[in-house]
């Protein structure tokens, strides 16, 4: 059997108020009855005590049936009986029917007098009190109906306005906002809704910009490849040397597209999975691997790699950490001038965190551009990045990888002075016996492999 569902707020409020009113009426009637019955019982008991005293005094002075009958007629509803030594001397007609009636006995050395009071019944006072309570409660219900109607209209209007703005957003108008269109009671809802709309609008703008930049990034090498291919085909480029150079350019441009697509796939995988595979490794192993990967590139630019590390055991996703640090190091070498040093330092940031920083003396980043460097396809220097084969996605990939391992990236930079990128991430530390800061290991361009 399906359950009945109350569909409106007003119905819910009225149902609660009706139930409350019914309970209030019943409760007020019972309370009035109990209070009045208590007072009546006390009154009847006092009256019975007074009658028993009068009857006892008359009986001790001698039996006088006429006087007893006078007392009986003067006390309607009261009955009494008189006994001496267990023998009944006088009794009114209802004296043997106690039922639930109040009685009072006066026992003397020779006489026993029992007075029975009439039953207590509701009086017009209790009925009147209950009626007044019912009228008040009905008035409250009517007022509540009126108030809930006003509330329902206010809530209904707010819901309709929210639905209207939501439909505008759904249809593509991401600039739609609630702002001050709802009552002040809905300020929290308005704030949350408008913040959501702003986030959607910002995400849409970022997506549009990304697609536009991506189209440009792909179109540039494709145009170059197409132009050179046509030139070779129609013999515009006919000299063997020129053809060889053109083929090299075509190969480089195709590689650029390949690397861009690979980076896009990597970024998409990181954003979709949002997962990290935990492995155990030593920071010493991490730094040695880093040195092997970048020593040749550093030598080519006559750049010194200075690596210092704090030995400790790390339980994290080694692949993602190396991906992030490789990006930092690659950028540092790319933007540093010759005969400069790139400093890589690994140390404990706290008891439960480890940090790895990469510092260069390169071109630096302008203050107003620091917040943009993690955007997809953003380049500090477009011409230099394209010439060096950068896709513009490296730092976006690094940021997402850092999020996946529960870490963060901090950037310090001064334009034309240099930059420092620091990855800080949570670790499970088991200190090795050697617990000291080792001396920096240096690899210069003049060192032998």
Coordinates of C-alpha atoms in Angstrom, one line a residue:
X1 CA 0.0 0.0 0.0
X2 CA 1.6 3.3 -1.0
X3 CA 2.3 5.8 1.7
X4 CA 0.5 9.2 1.6
X5 CA 2.9 12.0 0.8
X6 CA 2.3 15.5 2.0
X7 CA 3.2 17.7 -1.0
X8 CA 3.3 21.2 0.3
X9 CA 4.9 23.0 3.2
X10 CA 1.6 24.5 4.2
X11 CA 0.0 21.1 4.4
X12 CA 2.8 19.9 6.6
X13 CA 2.5 22.9 8.9
X14 CA -1.3 22.7 9.1
X15 CA -1.2 19.0 9.8
X16 CA 1.2 19.5 12.7
X17 CA -0.8 22.5 14.0
X18 CA -4.1 20.5 13.7
X19 CA -2.6 17.6 15.6
X20 CA -1.2 20.0 18.2
X21 CA -4.6 21.7 18.5
X22 CA -6.5 18.4 19.0
X23 CA -4.0 17.4 21.7
X24 CA -4.4 20.8 23.2
X25 CA -8.2 20.7 23.4
X26 CA -8.2 17.2 24.8
X27 CA -5.4 18.0 27.2
X28 CA -7.1 21.3 28.4
X29 CA -10.4 19.4 29.0
X30 CA -8.7 16.7 31.0
X31 CA -6.7 19.2 33.0
X32 CA -9.8 21.3 33.7
X33 CA -11.7 18.2 34.8
X34 CA -8.9 17.1 37.1
X35 CA -8.4 20.5 38.7
X36 CA -12.2 21.0 39.2
X37 CA -12.6 17.4 40.5
X38 CA -9.8 17.9 43.0
X39 CA -11.4 21.1 44.2
X40 CA -14.8 19.5 44.3
X41 CA -13.5 16.5 46.2
X42 CA -11.9 18.7 48.8
X43 CA -15.2 20.7 49.1
X44 CA -17.3 17.5 49.5
X45 CA -14.9 16.1 52.1
X46 CA -15.0 19.2 54.2
X47 CA -18.8 19.3 53.9
X48 CA -19.0 15.6 54.9
X49 CA -16.8 16.3 57.9
X50 CA -19.1 19.1 58.9
X51 CA -22.2 16.9 58.5
X52 CA -20.6 14.1 60.5
X53 CA -19.8 16.4 63.3
X54 CA -23.4 17.7 63.5
X55 CA -24.9 14.2 63.3
X56 CA -22.5 12.9 65.9
X57 CA -23.4 15.6 68.3
X58 CA -27.1 15.0 67.8
X59 CA -26.7 11.3 68.2
X60 CA -24.8 11.6 71.5
X61 CA -27.6 13.7 72.9
X62 CA -30.2 11.0 72.0
X63 CA -31.7 9.7 68.9
X64 CA -33.9 12.2 67.0
X65 CA -35.0 10.9 63.7
X66 CA -36.7 14.2 62.8
X67 CA -33.5 16.1 63.3
X68 CA -31.5 13.6 61.2
X69 CA -34.1 13.9 58.4
X70 CA -33.8 17.7 58.5
X71 CA -30.0 17.4 58.1
X72 CA -30.5 14.9 55.2
X73 CA -32.9 17.3 53.4
X74 CA -30.6 20.2 54.0
X75 CA -27.6 18.4 52.5
X76 CA -28.8 17.1 49.0
X77 CA -26.7 14.3 47.7
X78 CA -25.2 13.4 51.1
X79 CA -26.0 10.2 52.8
X80 CA -25.1 9.1 56.3
X81 CA -25.5 6.2 58.7
X82 CA -25.3 5.9 62.5
X83 CA -24.1 2.7 64.3
X84 CA -23.8 1.9 68.0
X85 CA -21.8 -1.2 68.9
X86 CA -22.4 -2.6 65.4
X87 CA -26.1 -2.0 65.5
X88 CA -27.5 0.4 62.9
X89 CA -29.5 3.1 64.6
X90 CA -30.3 5.3 61.5
X91 CA -29.4 5.3 57.8
X92 CA -30.5 7.4 54.8
X93 CA -31.6 5.6 51.6
X94 CA -28.2 5.9 49.7
X95 CA -25.9 5.3 52.7
X96 CA -25.2 1.7 51.6
X97 CA -24.0 2.6 48.0
X98 CA -20.5 3.8 48.3
X99 CA -19.3 3.3 44.8
X100 CA -16.6 5.8 44.0
X101 CA -18.1 8.4 46.3
X102 CA -16.1 10.3 48.9
X103 CA -16.8 9.2 52.5
X104 CA -15.9 10.5 55.9
X105 CA -16.2 8.5 59.1
X106 CA -16.3 9.9 62.6
X107 CA -15.7 7.1 65.1
X108 CA -16.4 7.8 68.8
X109 CA -16.3 5.6 71.9
X110 CA -19.9 4.6 71.5
X111 CA -21.1 5.9 68.1
X112 CA -19.9 5.4 64.5
X113 CA -21.1 8.0 62.0
X114 CA -20.3 7.6 58.3
X115 CA -21.1 10.4 55.8
X116 CA -21.1 9.7 52.0
X117 CA -20.7 12.7 49.6
X118 CA -22.4 12.9 46.2
X119 CA -20.4 12.0 43.1
X120 CA -18.4 14.8 41.5
X121 CA -19.6 15.7 38.0
X122 CA -18.3 18.2 35.5
X123 CA -19.8 21.6 36.0
X124 CA -20.4 24.4 33.4
X125 CA -17.1 25.9 34.5
X126 CA -15.0 23.0 33.1
X127 CA -17.1 22.9 30.0
X128 CA -16.7 26.7 29.6
X129 CA -12.9 26.5 30.1
X130 CA -12.6 23.7 27.5
X131 CA -14.8 25.7 25.1
X132 CA -12.6 28.8 25.5
X133 CA -9.5 26.7 24.9
X134 CA -11.0 25.2 21.8
X135 CA -11.9 28.7 20.5
X136 CA -8.3 29.9 21.1
X137 CA -6.8 26.9 19.4
X138 CA -9.1 27.2 16.4
X139 CA -8.1 30.9 16.2
X140 CA -4.5 29.9 16.3
X141 CA -5.1 27.4 13.5
X142 CA -6.8 30.0 11.3
X143 CA -3.9 32.4 12.0
X144 CA -1.5 29.7 11.2
X145 CA -3.3 29.0 7.9
X146 CA -3.0 32.7 7.0
X147 CA 0.7 32.8 8.0
X148 CA 1.6 29.6 6.1
X149 CA -0.1 31.0 3.1
X150 CA 2.1 34.1 3.2
X151 CA 5.2 31.9 3.8
X152 CA 4.2 29.5 1.0
X153 CA 3.9 32.4 -1.4
X154 CA 7.3 33.8 -0.4
X155 CA 9.0 30.4 -0.6
X156 CA 7.1 29.5 -3.9
X157 CA 8.2 32.8 -5.4
X158 CA 11.8 32.2 -4.4
X159 CA 11.8 28.7 -5.8
X160 CA 10.3 29.9 -9.1
X161 CA 13.0 32.6 -9.3
X162 CA 15.7 30.1 -8.5
X163 CA 14.3 27.7 -11.2
X164 CA 14.1 30.5 -13.7
X165 CA 17.8 31.4 -13.2
X166 CA 18.8 27.8 -13.2
X167 CA 17.0 27.3 -16.5
X168 CA 18.9 30.3 -17.9
X169 CA 22.2 28.7 -16.9
X170 CA 21.1 25.3 -18.3
X171 CA 20.3 27.0 -21.6
X172 CA 23.9 28.4 -21.8
X173 CA 23.6 31.8 -20.1
X174 CA 26.3 31.3 -17.5
X175 CA 26.2 35.0 -16.5
X176 CA 22.8 34.5 -14.8
X177 CA 22.8 35.2 -11.1
X178 CA 20.2 35.3 -8.2
X179 CA 22.0 38.2 -6.5
X180 CA 19.4 40.2 -4.4
X181 CA 16.2 38.7 -6.0
X182 CA 15.3 36.6 -2.9
X183 CA 14.4 37.5 0.7
X184 CA 17.3 37.9 3.2
X185 CA 16.5 34.5 4.7
X186 CA 17.8 32.9 1.5
X187 CA 21.2 34.8 1.6
X188 CA 23.1 31.5 2.2
X189 CA 21.4 29.9 -0.8
X190 CA 21.9 32.9 -3.0
X191 CA 25.6 33.1 -2.1
X192 CA 26.1 29.3 -2.8
X193 CA 24.1 29.4 -6.0
X194 CA 25.9 32.5 -7.4
X195 CA 29.2 31.0 -6.4
X196 CA 28.3 27.8 -8.3
X197 CA 27.3 29.9 -11.4
X198 CA 30.6 31.8 -11.2
X199 CA 32.5 28.6 -11.1
X200 CA 30.6 27.2 -14.1
X201 CA 31.2 30.4 -16.0
X202 CA 34.9 30.4 -15.1
X203 CA 35.2 26.7 -16.1
X204 CA 33.5 27.4 -19.4
X205 CA 35.7 30.3 -20.2
X206 CA 38.8 28.3 -19.3
X207 CA 37.6 25.4 -21.5
X208 CA 36.9 27.8 -24.4
X209 CA 40.3 29.4 -24.0
X210 CA 42.0 25.9 -23.8
X211 CA 40.3 24.7 -26.9
X212 CA 41.3 27.9 -28.8
X213 CA 44.9 27.6 -27.6
X214 CA 44.9 23.9 -28.4
X215 CA 43.7 24.6 -31.9
X216 CA 46.4 27.2 -32.3
X217 CA 49.1 24.8 -31.0
X218 CA 48.1 22.1 -33.4
X219 CA 47.5 24.4 -36.4
X220 CA 51.0 26.0 -36.1
X221 CA 53.0 22.8 -36.8
X222 CA 50.4 21.4 -39.2
X223 CA 50.6 24.6 -41.3
X224 CA 54.4 24.4 -41.3
X225 CA 54.3 20.7 -42.3
X226 CA 51.7 21.4 -45.0
X227 CA 53.7 24.3 -46.5
X228 CA 57.0 22.5 -46.6
X229 CA 55.3 19.3 -48.0
X230 CA 53.7 21.4 -50.8
X231 CA 57.0 23.1 -51.5
X232 CA 58.8 19.8 -51.8
X233 CA 56.0 18.4 -54.0
X234 CA 55.9 21.2 -56.5
X235 CA 59.7 21.5 -56.6
X236 CA 59.7 24.9 -55.0
X237 CA 62.3 23.4 -52.7
X238 CA 64.4 21.3 -55.1
X239 CA 68.0 21.5 -53.8
X240 CA 68.9 18.3 -51.8
X241 CA 70.2 20.4 -48.9
X242 CA 67.1 22.4 -48.7
X243 CA 64.9 19.3 -49.0
X244 CA 66.9 17.7 -46.1
X245 CA 66.4 20.8 -44.0
X246 CA 62.7 20.9 -44.8
X247 CA 62.3 17.2 -43.9
X248 CA 64.1 17.9 -40.6
X249 CA 61.7 20.7 -39.9
X250 CA 58.7 18.5 -40.8
X251 CA 60.0 15.8 -38.4
X252 CA 60.4 18.3 -35.6
X253 CA 56.9 19.6 -36.1
X254 CA 55.4 16.2 -36.1
X255 CA 57.3 15.4 -32.9
X256 CA 55.8 18.5 -31.4
X257 CA 52.3 17.4 -32.2
X258 CA 53.2 13.9 -30.8
X259 CA 54.5 15.3 -27.5
X260 CA 51.5 17.6 -27.2
X261 CA 49.1 14.7 -27.6
X262 CA 51.1 12.6 -25.2
X263 CA 51.0 15.4 -22.6
X264 CA 47.2 15.8 -23.2
X265 CA 46.7 12.1 -22.6
X266 CA 48.8 12.2 -19.4
X267 CA 46.9 15.2 -18.0
X268 CA 43.6 13.6 -18.9
X269 CA 44.6 10.4 -17.2
X270 CA 45.7 12.2 -14.0
X271 CA 42.4 14.2 -13.9
X272 CA 40.2 11.2 -14.5
X273 CA 41.8 8.7 -12.2
X274 CA 42.9 11.1 -9.4
X275 CA 44.7 8.1 -8.0
X276 CA 48.3 7.4 -6.8
X277 CA 50.1 4.0 -6.5
X278 CA 52.0 3.9 -3.3
X279 CA 55.5 2.4 -3.4
X280 CA 58.4 2.5 -0.9
X281 CA 61.7 4.1 -1.9
X282 CA 64.5 6.1 -0.5
X283 CA 65.1 9.7 -1.1
X284 CA 68.7 8.9 -2.0
X285 CA 67.5 6.6 -4.8
X286 CA 65.2 9.4 -6.0
X287 CA 68.0 11.9 -6.2
X288 CA 70.4 9.5 -8.0
X289 CA 67.8 8.7 -10.6
X290 CA 67.2 12.5 -11.1
X291 CA 71.0 13.0 -11.6
X292 CA 71.2 10.3 -14.2
X293 CA 68.3 11.6 -16.2
X294 CA 69.5 15.2 -16.4
X295 CA 73.3 15.2 -16.2
X296 CA 73.8 15.1 -20.0
X297 CA 71.4 18.0 -20.6
X298 CA 73.1 20.0 -17.9
X299 CA 76.5 19.4 -19.5
X300 CA 75.2 20.5 -22.9
X301 CA 74.3 23.9 -21.4
X302 CA 77.3 24.0 -19.1
X303 CA 75.0 24.1 -16.1
X304 CA 75.9 22.7 -12.7
X305 CA 73.5 20.5 -10.9
X306 CA 73.7 20.7 -7.1
X307 CA 71.7 18.1 -5.3
X308 CA 71.3 17.8 -1.6
X309 CA 69.0 15.5 0.2
X310 CA 67.8 14.4 3.6
X311 CA 67.9 10.5 3.7
X312 CA 64.6 9.0 4.6
X313 CA 62.2 6.3 3.5
X314 CA 59.2 7.5 1.5
X315 CA 55.9 5.7 0.9
X316 CA 54.4 7.5 -2.0
X317 CA 53.8 7.3 -5.8
X318 CA 57.4 7.4 -7.0
X319 CA 56.4 7.8 -10.7
X320 CA 54.3 10.9 -10.0
X321 CA 56.9 12.5 -7.8
X322 CA 59.6 12.0 -10.4
X323 CA 57.2 13.4 -13.1
X324 CA 56.8 16.6 -11.1
X325 CA 60.5 17.0 -10.2
X326 CA 61.5 16.2 -13.8
X327 CA 59.3 19.0 -15.0
X328 CA 60.8 21.5 -12.5
X329 CA 64.3 20.4 -13.4
X330 CA 63.7 20.5 -17.2
X331 CA 62.2 24.0 -16.9
X332 CA 65.1 25.1 -14.7
X333 CA 67.7 23.9 -17.2
X334 CA 65.8 25.3 -20.1
X335 CA 65.5 28.8 -18.7
X336 CA 68.9 29.1 -17.0
X337 CA 71.8 30.7 -18.7
X338 CA 75.1 28.9 -19.2
X339 CA 77.6 28.4 -16.4
X340 CA 74.9 28.8 -13.8
X341 CA 73.7 26.3 -11.1
X342 CA 70.4 24.5 -10.7
X343 CA 70.0 23.6 -7.0
X344 CA 67.8 20.6 -6.1
X345 CA 67.1 20.1 -2.4
X346 CA 65.2 17.4 -0.7
X347 CA 64.4 17.6 3.0
X348 CA 61.7 17.0 5.7
X349 CA 59.2 19.9 5.7
X350 CA 57.7 18.5 8.9
X351 CA 57.3 15.2 10.8
X352 CA 54.8 13.9 8.2
X353 CA 55.9 15.8 5.1
X354 CA 58.8 15.8 2.7
X355 CA 59.7 18.6 0.3
X356 CA 61.8 18.8 -2.9
X357 CA 62.7 22.2 -4.3
X358 CA 64.3 23.1 -7.6
X359 CA 66.0 26.6 -7.8
X360 CA 67.3 28.2 -11.0
X361 CA 68.9 31.5 -11.9
X362 CA 67.0 31.9 -15.1
X363 CA 64.6 34.4 -16.6
X364 CA 62.2 34.3 -13.7
X365 CA 58.4 35.1 -13.8
X366 CA 56.7 38.4 -13.5
X367 CA 54.6 38.7 -10.4
X368 CA 51.4 39.2 -12.4
X369 CA 52.0 36.0 -14.3
X370 CA 52.7 33.6 -11.5
X371 CA 49.1 32.6 -11.0
X372 CA 48.8 31.7 -14.7
X373 CA 51.7 29.3 -15.1
X374 CA 49.6 26.3 -14.1
X375 CA 47.0 27.0 -16.8
X376 CA 46.9 24.7 -19.7
X377 CA 49.1 25.7 -22.7
X378 CA 50.3 28.8 -20.9
X379 CA 53.9 29.8 -21.8
X380 CA 56.1 32.4 -20.1
X381 CA 57.9 33.0 -23.4
X382 CA 56.0 31.6 -26.4
X383 CA 58.8 31.9 -28.9
X384 CA 61.4 30.3 -26.6
X385 CA 59.1 27.5 -25.4
X386 CA 58.1 26.5 -29.0
X387 CA 61.7 26.6 -30.1
X388 CA 62.7 24.3 -27.2
X389 CA 59.8 21.9 -27.9
X390 CA 57.7 22.7 -24.8
X391 CA 54.0 21.9 -25.0
X392 CA 52.8 24.3 -22.4
X393 CA 51.2 21.5 -20.4
X394 CA 54.1 20.5 -18.1
X395 CA 53.1 22.5 -15.1
X396 CA 49.4 21.7 -15.5
X397 CA 50.4 18.0 -15.4
X398 CA 52.7 18.7 -12.4
X399 CA 49.9 20.4 -10.4
X400 CA 47.4 17.6 -11.1
X401 CA 50.0 15.0 -10.1
X402 CA 50.7 16.9 -6.9
X403 CA 46.9 16.9 -6.1
X404 CA 46.8 13.1 -6.8
X405 CA 49.5 12.4 -4.2
X406 CA 47.9 14.8 -1.7
X407 CA 50.7 17.4 -2.1
X408 CA 51.1 21.0 -3.1
X409 CA 53.4 23.2 -5.2
X410 CA 54.7 26.5 -4.0
X411 CA 56.4 29.0 -6.4
X412 CA 58.8 31.8 -5.6
X413 CA 60.1 33.9 -8.4
X414 CA 61.8 37.2 -9.3
X415 CA 61.8 38.4 -12.8
X416 CA 65.2 38.2 -14.5
X417 CA 66.6 36.7 -11.3
X418 CA 65.3 33.2 -11.1
X419 CA 62.6 30.9 -9.7
X420 CA 62.1 28.3 -7.0
X421 CA 59.5 25.5 -7.4
X422 CA 58.8 23.4 -4.3
X423 CA 56.8 20.2 -4.1
X424 CA 55.6 19.2 -0.6
X425 CA 53.8 15.9 0.0
X426 CA 52.8 13.6 2.9
X427 CA 55.0 10.6 3.5
X428 CA 55.3 7.6 5.8
X429 CA 58.8 8.1 7.4
X430 CA 61.0 5.4 8.8
X431 CA 64.3 7.1 9.5
X432 CA 67.4 5.1 8.4
X433 CA 70.3 4.9 10.8
X434 CA 72.1 7.7 9.0
X435 CA 70.1 10.8 10.0
X436 CA 72.0 13.8 9.0
X437 CA 72.1 16.4 6.1
X438 CA 74.5 15.0 3.6
X439 CA 76.9 17.3 1.8
X440 CA 75.6 18.5 -1.6
X441 CA 76.6 16.4 -4.5
X442 CA 77.6 18.5 -7.5
X443 CA 77.7 17.6 -11.2
X444 CA 79.3 20.2 -13.4
X445 CA 79.7 20.3 -17.1
X446 CA 83.4 19.4 -16.8
X447 CA 82.8 16.2 -14.7
X448 CA 83.4 12.9 -16.4
X449 CA 80.5 10.6 -17.0

